[in-house]
Coordinates of C-alpha atoms in Angstrom, one line a residue:
Chain A
X17 CA -33.7 40.6 -50.1
X18 CA -31.7 38.2 -47.9
X19 CA -32.2 37.3 -44.3
X20 CA -30.8 39.3 -41.5
X21 CA -27.0 39.2 -41.6
X22 CA -25.7 36.7 -39.0
X23 CA -22.7 37.2 -36.6
X24 CA -19.4 37.3 -38.5
X25 CA -20.9 38.5 -41.8
X26 CA -19.0 41.3 -43.4
X27 CA -21.0 44.3 -44.7
X28 CA -19.9 46.9 -47.2
X29 CA -21.1 50.4 -46.6
X30 CA -20.8 53.5 -48.7
X31 CA -19.2 55.7 -46.2
X32 CA -18.5 56.1 -42.5
X33 CA -21.5 58.4 -42.4
X34 CA -23.7 55.4 -43.1
X35 CA -23.3 54.3 -39.4
X36 CA -26.2 55.3 -37.2
X37 CA -23.8 56.7 -34.7
X38 CA -21.5 58.3 -37.2
X39 CA -21.3 61.6 -35.4
X40 CA -19.5 60.0 -32.4
X41 CA -17.0 57.6 -34.0
X42 CA -13.3 58.1 -33.2
X43 CA -10.9 59.4 -35.9
X44 CA -9.2 56.0 -36.2
X45 CA -12.5 54.3 -37.1
X46 CA -13.3 56.9 -39.7
X47 CA -9.8 56.4 -41.2
X48 CA -10.2 52.6 -41.1
X49 CA -13.6 52.8 -43.0
X50 CA -12.1 55.2 -45.5
X51 CA -9.4 52.6 -46.2
X52 CA -11.8 49.7 -46.4
X53 CA -15.6 50.5 -46.0
X54 CA -16.5 47.1 -44.4
X55 CA -17.9 46.4 -40.9
X56 CA -18.5 43.0 -39.2
X57 CA -21.7 41.9 -37.6
X58 CA -21.3 41.6 -33.9
X59 CA -23.0 39.0 -31.7
X60 CA -25.7 41.2 -30.2
X61 CA -29.4 41.8 -30.6
X62 CA -30.7 44.4 -33.1
X63 CA -31.6 47.7 -31.4
X64 CA -34.4 49.8 -32.9
X65 CA -34.0 47.9 -36.1
X66 CA -30.2 48.7 -36.3
X67 CA -27.7 46.0 -37.0
X68 CA -24.9 45.7 -34.3
X69 CA -21.6 46.0 -36.2
X70 CA -17.9 46.3 -35.3
X71 CA -15.3 48.6 -36.9
X72 CA -11.8 47.2 -37.0
X73 CA -8.8 49.5 -36.8
X74 CA -5.1 48.7 -37.4
X75 CA -4.3 48.0 -33.7
X76 CA -5.8 45.3 -31.6
X77 CA -7.1 47.8 -29.2
X78 CA -8.9 49.6 -32.0
X79 CA -12.3 47.9 -32.1
X80 CA -15.5 50.0 -32.2
X81 CA -19.0 48.7 -31.5
X82 CA -21.4 50.7 -33.8
X83 CA -24.9 50.4 -35.3
X84 CA -25.9 50.2 -38.9
X85 CA -29.3 50.8 -40.5
X86 CA -30.2 47.7 -42.6
X87 CA -30.8 49.8 -45.8
X88 CA -27.1 51.0 -45.6
X89 CA -25.8 47.5 -46.4
X90 CA -24.4 47.6 -50.0
X91 CA -23.0 44.1 -49.9
X92 CA -23.0 41.2 -47.5
X93 CA -20.5 38.3 -47.4
X94 CA -20.7 35.5 -44.9
X95 CA -17.6 33.4 -43.8
X96 CA -19.2 30.4 -45.7
X97 CA -19.3 32.5 -48.9
X98 CA -15.7 33.6 -48.4
X99 CA -14.7 29.9 -48.1
X100 CA -16.7 29.0 -51.2
X101 CA -15.1 31.8 -53.2
X102 CA -11.6 30.6 -52.3
X103 CA -10.1 34.1 -52.7
X104 CA -6.9 33.0 -51.0
X105 CA -6.0 31.0 -54.1
X106 CA -5.4 34.2 -56.1
X107 CA -4.0 36.3 -53.2
X108 CA -0.4 37.3 -53.7
X109 CA -0.2 37.9 -50.0
X110 CA -0.3 34.2 -49.1
X111 CA 3.5 34.1 -49.3
X112 CA 3.7 36.6 -46.4
X113 CA 0.7 35.6 -44.4
X114 CA 0.7 32.0 -43.2
X115 CA -2.9 32.3 -42.1
X116 CA -4.0 32.9 -45.7
X117 CA -1.7 30.1 -47.0
X118 CA -3.2 27.6 -44.5
X119 CA -6.8 28.1 -45.9
X120 CA -6.3 25.6 -48.7
X121 CA -5.4 22.8 -46.3
X122 CA -8.3 23.8 -44.1
X123 CA -10.8 23.8 -47.0
X124 CA -9.7 20.2 -47.8
X125 CA -10.0 19.2 -44.1
X126 CA -13.5 20.7 -43.8
X127 CA -14.6 19.0 -47.0
X128 CA -13.5 15.7 -45.6
X129 CA -15.7 16.3 -42.5
X130 CA -18.5 17.7 -44.7
X131 CA -18.6 20.9 -42.5
X132 CA -19.9 24.2 -43.6
X133 CA -17.2 26.6 -42.5
X134 CA -15.6 30.0 -43.2
X135 CA -12.8 32.4 -42.2
X136 CA -13.5 35.3 -39.7
X137 CA -11.3 37.8 -38.0
X138 CA -8.5 39.6 -39.9
X139 CA -8.3 36.9 -42.6
X140 CA -12.1 37.0 -43.3
X141 CA -11.9 40.8 -43.4
X142 CA -9.0 40.8 -45.8
X143 CA -10.8 38.3 -48.1
X144 CA -14.0 40.3 -48.2
X145 CA -12.5 43.8 -48.5
X146 CA -9.3 43.1 -50.5
X147 CA -7.5 45.3 -48.0
X148 CA -4.3 43.9 -46.5
X149 CA -5.4 43.2 -42.9
X150 CA -3.9 39.9 -41.7
X151 CA -0.2 39.9 -40.8
X152 CA 2.5 37.3 -40.7
X153 CA 1.6 36.8 -37.0
X154 CA -2.2 36.6 -37.4
X155 CA -4.0 33.6 -36.0
X156 CA -6.7 32.1 -38.1
X157 CA -10.2 32.6 -36.7
X158 CA -12.7 30.2 -38.2
X159 CA -16.4 29.4 -37.8
X160 CA -18.1 26.1 -38.3
X161 CA -21.8 25.7 -38.7
X162 CA -23.1 23.3 -36.1
X163 CA -26.8 23.6 -35.9
X164 CA -26.9 20.0 -34.7
X165 CA -24.5 18.6 -32.2
X166 CA -21.1 18.0 -33.6
X167 CA -20.2 14.4 -32.9
X168 CA -17.3 14.3 -30.3
X169 CA -15.2 12.1 -32.6
X170 CA -15.5 14.7 -35.4
X171 CA -14.6 17.5 -32.9
X172 CA -11.6 15.7 -31.6
X173 CA -10.4 14.7 -35.1
X174 CA -10.8 18.3 -36.4
X175 CA -9.0 19.8 -33.4
X176 CA -6.1 17.4 -33.8
X177 CA -5.8 18.0 -37.5
X178 CA -5.9 21.8 -37.0
X179 CA -3.2 21.6 -34.3
X180 CA -0.9 20.1 -37.0
X181 CA -1.1 23.2 -39.2
X182 CA 1.7 25.8 -39.1
X183 CA -0.7 28.5 -37.9
X184 CA -2.9 28.7 -34.8
X185 CA -6.5 28.1 -35.8
X186 CA -9.3 29.2 -33.4
X187 CA -12.6 27.6 -34.3
X188 CA -16.0 28.7 -33.0
X189 CA -18.8 26.2 -33.4
X190 CA -22.0 28.1 -34.3
X191 CA -24.8 26.2 -32.6
X192 CA -28.5 27.0 -31.9
X193 CA -27.7 28.7 -28.6
X194 CA -24.6 30.6 -29.8
X195 CA -20.9 29.8 -30.3
X196 CA -18.7 27.4 -28.4
X197 CA -14.9 27.2 -28.9
X198 CA -13.9 23.9 -30.4
X199 CA -10.9 23.9 -28.1
X200 CA -13.2 24.0 -25.0
X201 CA -15.8 21.6 -26.4
X202 CA -13.0 19.1 -27.2
X203 CA -10.9 19.4 -24.0
X204 CA -13.0 20.6 -21.1
X205 CA -15.6 18.9 -19.0
X206 CA -18.9 20.7 -18.8
X207 CA -19.8 23.4 -18.3
X208 CA -18.7 25.2 -21.5
X209 CA -19.1 28.8 -22.4
X210 CA -21.6 29.7 -25.1
X211 CA -21.4 33.2 -26.6
X212 CA -25.0 34.4 -27.2
X213 CA -26.5 37.6 -28.5
X214 CA -27.3 38.4 -24.8
X215 CA -23.8 37.7 -23.6
X216 CA -21.8 34.7 -22.5
X217 CA -23.4 31.8 -20.6
X218 CA -22.1 28.6 -19.1
X219 CA -24.1 25.5 -20.2
X220 CA -23.5 21.7 -19.8
X221 CA -24.7 20.9 -23.3
X222 CA -24.5 23.6 -26.0
X223 CA -27.0 21.6 -28.1
X224 CA -29.5 20.8 -25.4
X225 CA -32.9 22.1 -26.2
X226 CA -31.8 22.9 -29.7
X227 CA -35.0 21.6 -31.2
X228 CA -37.1 23.9 -29.1
X229 CA -34.9 26.9 -29.8
X230 CA -34.6 26.3 -33.6
Chain B
X22 CA 1.3 42.1 -24.9
X23 CA 0.7 44.0 -21.7
X24 CA 1.2 42.7 -18.2
X25 CA -0.9 44.1 -15.3
X26 CA -1.0 43.2 -11.6
X27 CA -3.5 43.8 -8.9
X28 CA -3.7 42.9 -5.2
X29 CA -6.9 42.6 -3.1
X30 CA -7.4 41.8 0.6
X31 CA -8.7 38.3 1.3
X32 CA -10.5 36.7 4.2
X33 CA -10.3 32.9 3.6
X34 CA -7.8 30.4 2.4
X35 CA -8.0 28.8 -1.1
X36 CA -7.6 25.0 -0.9
X37 CA -6.6 24.0 -4.4
X38 CA -5.7 24.8 -7.9
X39 CA -8.2 25.2 -10.8
X40 CA -7.9 26.0 -14.4
X41 CA -10.8 27.2 -16.6
X42 CA -11.2 28.9 -20.0
X43 CA -9.4 28.4 -23.3
X44 CA -6.6 30.0 -25.3
X45 CA -8.5 31.6 -28.2
X46 CA -9.8 34.8 -29.7
X47 CA -12.2 36.7 -27.5
X48 CA -11.6 34.3 -24.6
X49 CA -9.1 33.8 -21.8
X50 CA -7.7 31.2 -19.4
X51 CA -7.8 31.6 -15.7
X52 CA -5.4 29.7 -13.4
X53 CA -6.4 30.1 -9.7
X54 CA -4.3 28.6 -6.9
X55 CA -3.5 29.3 -3.2
X56 CA -1.7 32.6 -2.7
X57 CA 1.7 32.7 -1.1
X58 CA 0.6 35.3 1.4
X59 CA -2.7 36.4 3.0
X60 CA -3.8 38.6 0.0
X61 CA -5.3 37.8 -3.4
X62 CA -3.0 38.6 -6.3
X63 CA -4.0 38.8 -9.9
X64 CA -1.5 38.8 -12.8
X65 CA -3.0 39.6 -16.2
X66 CA -1.2 39.1 -19.5
X67 CA -3.3 40.5 -22.3
X68 CA -2.9 40.7 -26.1
X69 CA -4.9 44.0 -26.1
X70 CA -3.0 47.0 -24.7
X71 CA -4.4 50.1 -23.0
X72 CA -7.3 48.8 -21.0
X73 CA -5.8 48.8 -17.4
X74 CA -8.7 50.8 -16.1
X75 CA -11.3 48.4 -17.5
X76 CA -9.4 45.5 -16.0
X77 CA -9.4 47.2 -12.6
X78 CA -13.1 47.9 -12.8
X79 CA -13.9 44.2 -13.7
X80 CA -11.6 42.9 -11.0
X81 CA -12.9 45.3 -8.4
X82 CA -16.4 44.0 -9.1
X83 CA -15.3 40.4 -8.9
X84 CA -13.6 40.9 -5.5
X85 CA -16.7 42.4 -4.0
X86 CA -18.0 38.8 -4.1
X87 CA -14.8 36.7 -3.8
X88 CA -12.7 36.8 -0.6
X89 CA -10.3 33.9 -1.2
X90 CA -6.5 34.3 -0.8
X91 CA -5.8 33.3 -4.4
X92 CA -3.0 33.8 -6.8
X93 CA -4.9 34.2 -10.1
X94 CA -3.1 34.2 -13.4
X95 CA -5.1 35.4 -16.4
X96 CA -4.0 35.0 -20.0
X97 CA -6.3 37.1 -22.1
X98 CA -6.9 37.1 -25.8
X99 CA -9.2 40.0 -26.2
X100 CA -12.2 38.8 -24.1
X101 CA -15.0 41.2 -23.3
X102 CA -15.5 42.2 -19.6
X103 CA -18.6 39.9 -19.6
X104 CA -16.4 36.9 -20.6
X105 CA -13.8 37.8 -18.0
X106 CA -16.3 37.9 -15.2
X107 CA -18.0 34.7 -16.3
X108 CA -14.6 32.8 -16.5
X109 CA -13.6 34.2 -13.0
X110 CA -17.0 33.0 -11.6
X111 CA -16.5 29.7 -13.3
X112 CA -13.1 29.3 -11.6
X113 CA -14.7 30.0 -8.2
X114 CA -17.4 27.4 -9.0
X115 CA -14.7 24.9 -9.9
X116 CA -13.0 25.6 -6.6
X117 CA -16.2 24.7 -4.7
X118 CA -17.0 21.6 -6.8

């Protein structure tokens, strides 16, 4: 057994029928799951023991919030695990997808800062499922574990280094209260928005009270 | 990309310009400044197409509490309605600060 899958984790399921609300899912979602039977853990609380998951369709507007029984999870891959596997190194698609091609430089950068990180979004989905999902225009969504406060010098350095890459990289810092955008933490004065399992909140310090919450 | 525009009646003038939010997945930026006329105008540019009704619903809710004659520009990158409302309220707070 492994702990409850965290937000961003990709879960493989046997069939669209594995979803708790399978009877009500739209045709595009069933088609997407038939193509690649993977769902992503949403940032929400469990409901009646069910895991909150999202189904990704081909279009941006095709995103479905669904629920999955824990015993329907066949495989779980976190963004950190995807980063550790380095699947982009053997992907023939890196030539067409700059977001995949940029991962090697990002891995090096994150190693330099000793950060635990991983790809999310379309790139994470593609690396987990093996199904072509990212496109030539895809941004690169990344998560960085930040249980303790990320020093501002590190945040600013990381943000500046990412800005020099040929793709747009969006980083979420995963802290004890929830996720904060690196762009906002770096640039804006407080408050900043934290995405929590109970919805977004504005806080002055995303790591305040971290010890109590941990 | 989809562009949407909305107009709401206003009761009070807006004194200055504020900018909140970020360009990033699931987020949006809000630019709020004094309107050129006596109404409030909202111009939304969104990366997710087909949600005009949801936008109208969220903005209707926001304008039950906000009566400023503002020109509001929203650049959306797939934010949830909860994030949209929070950023709009943050802009109003920044206006008062």
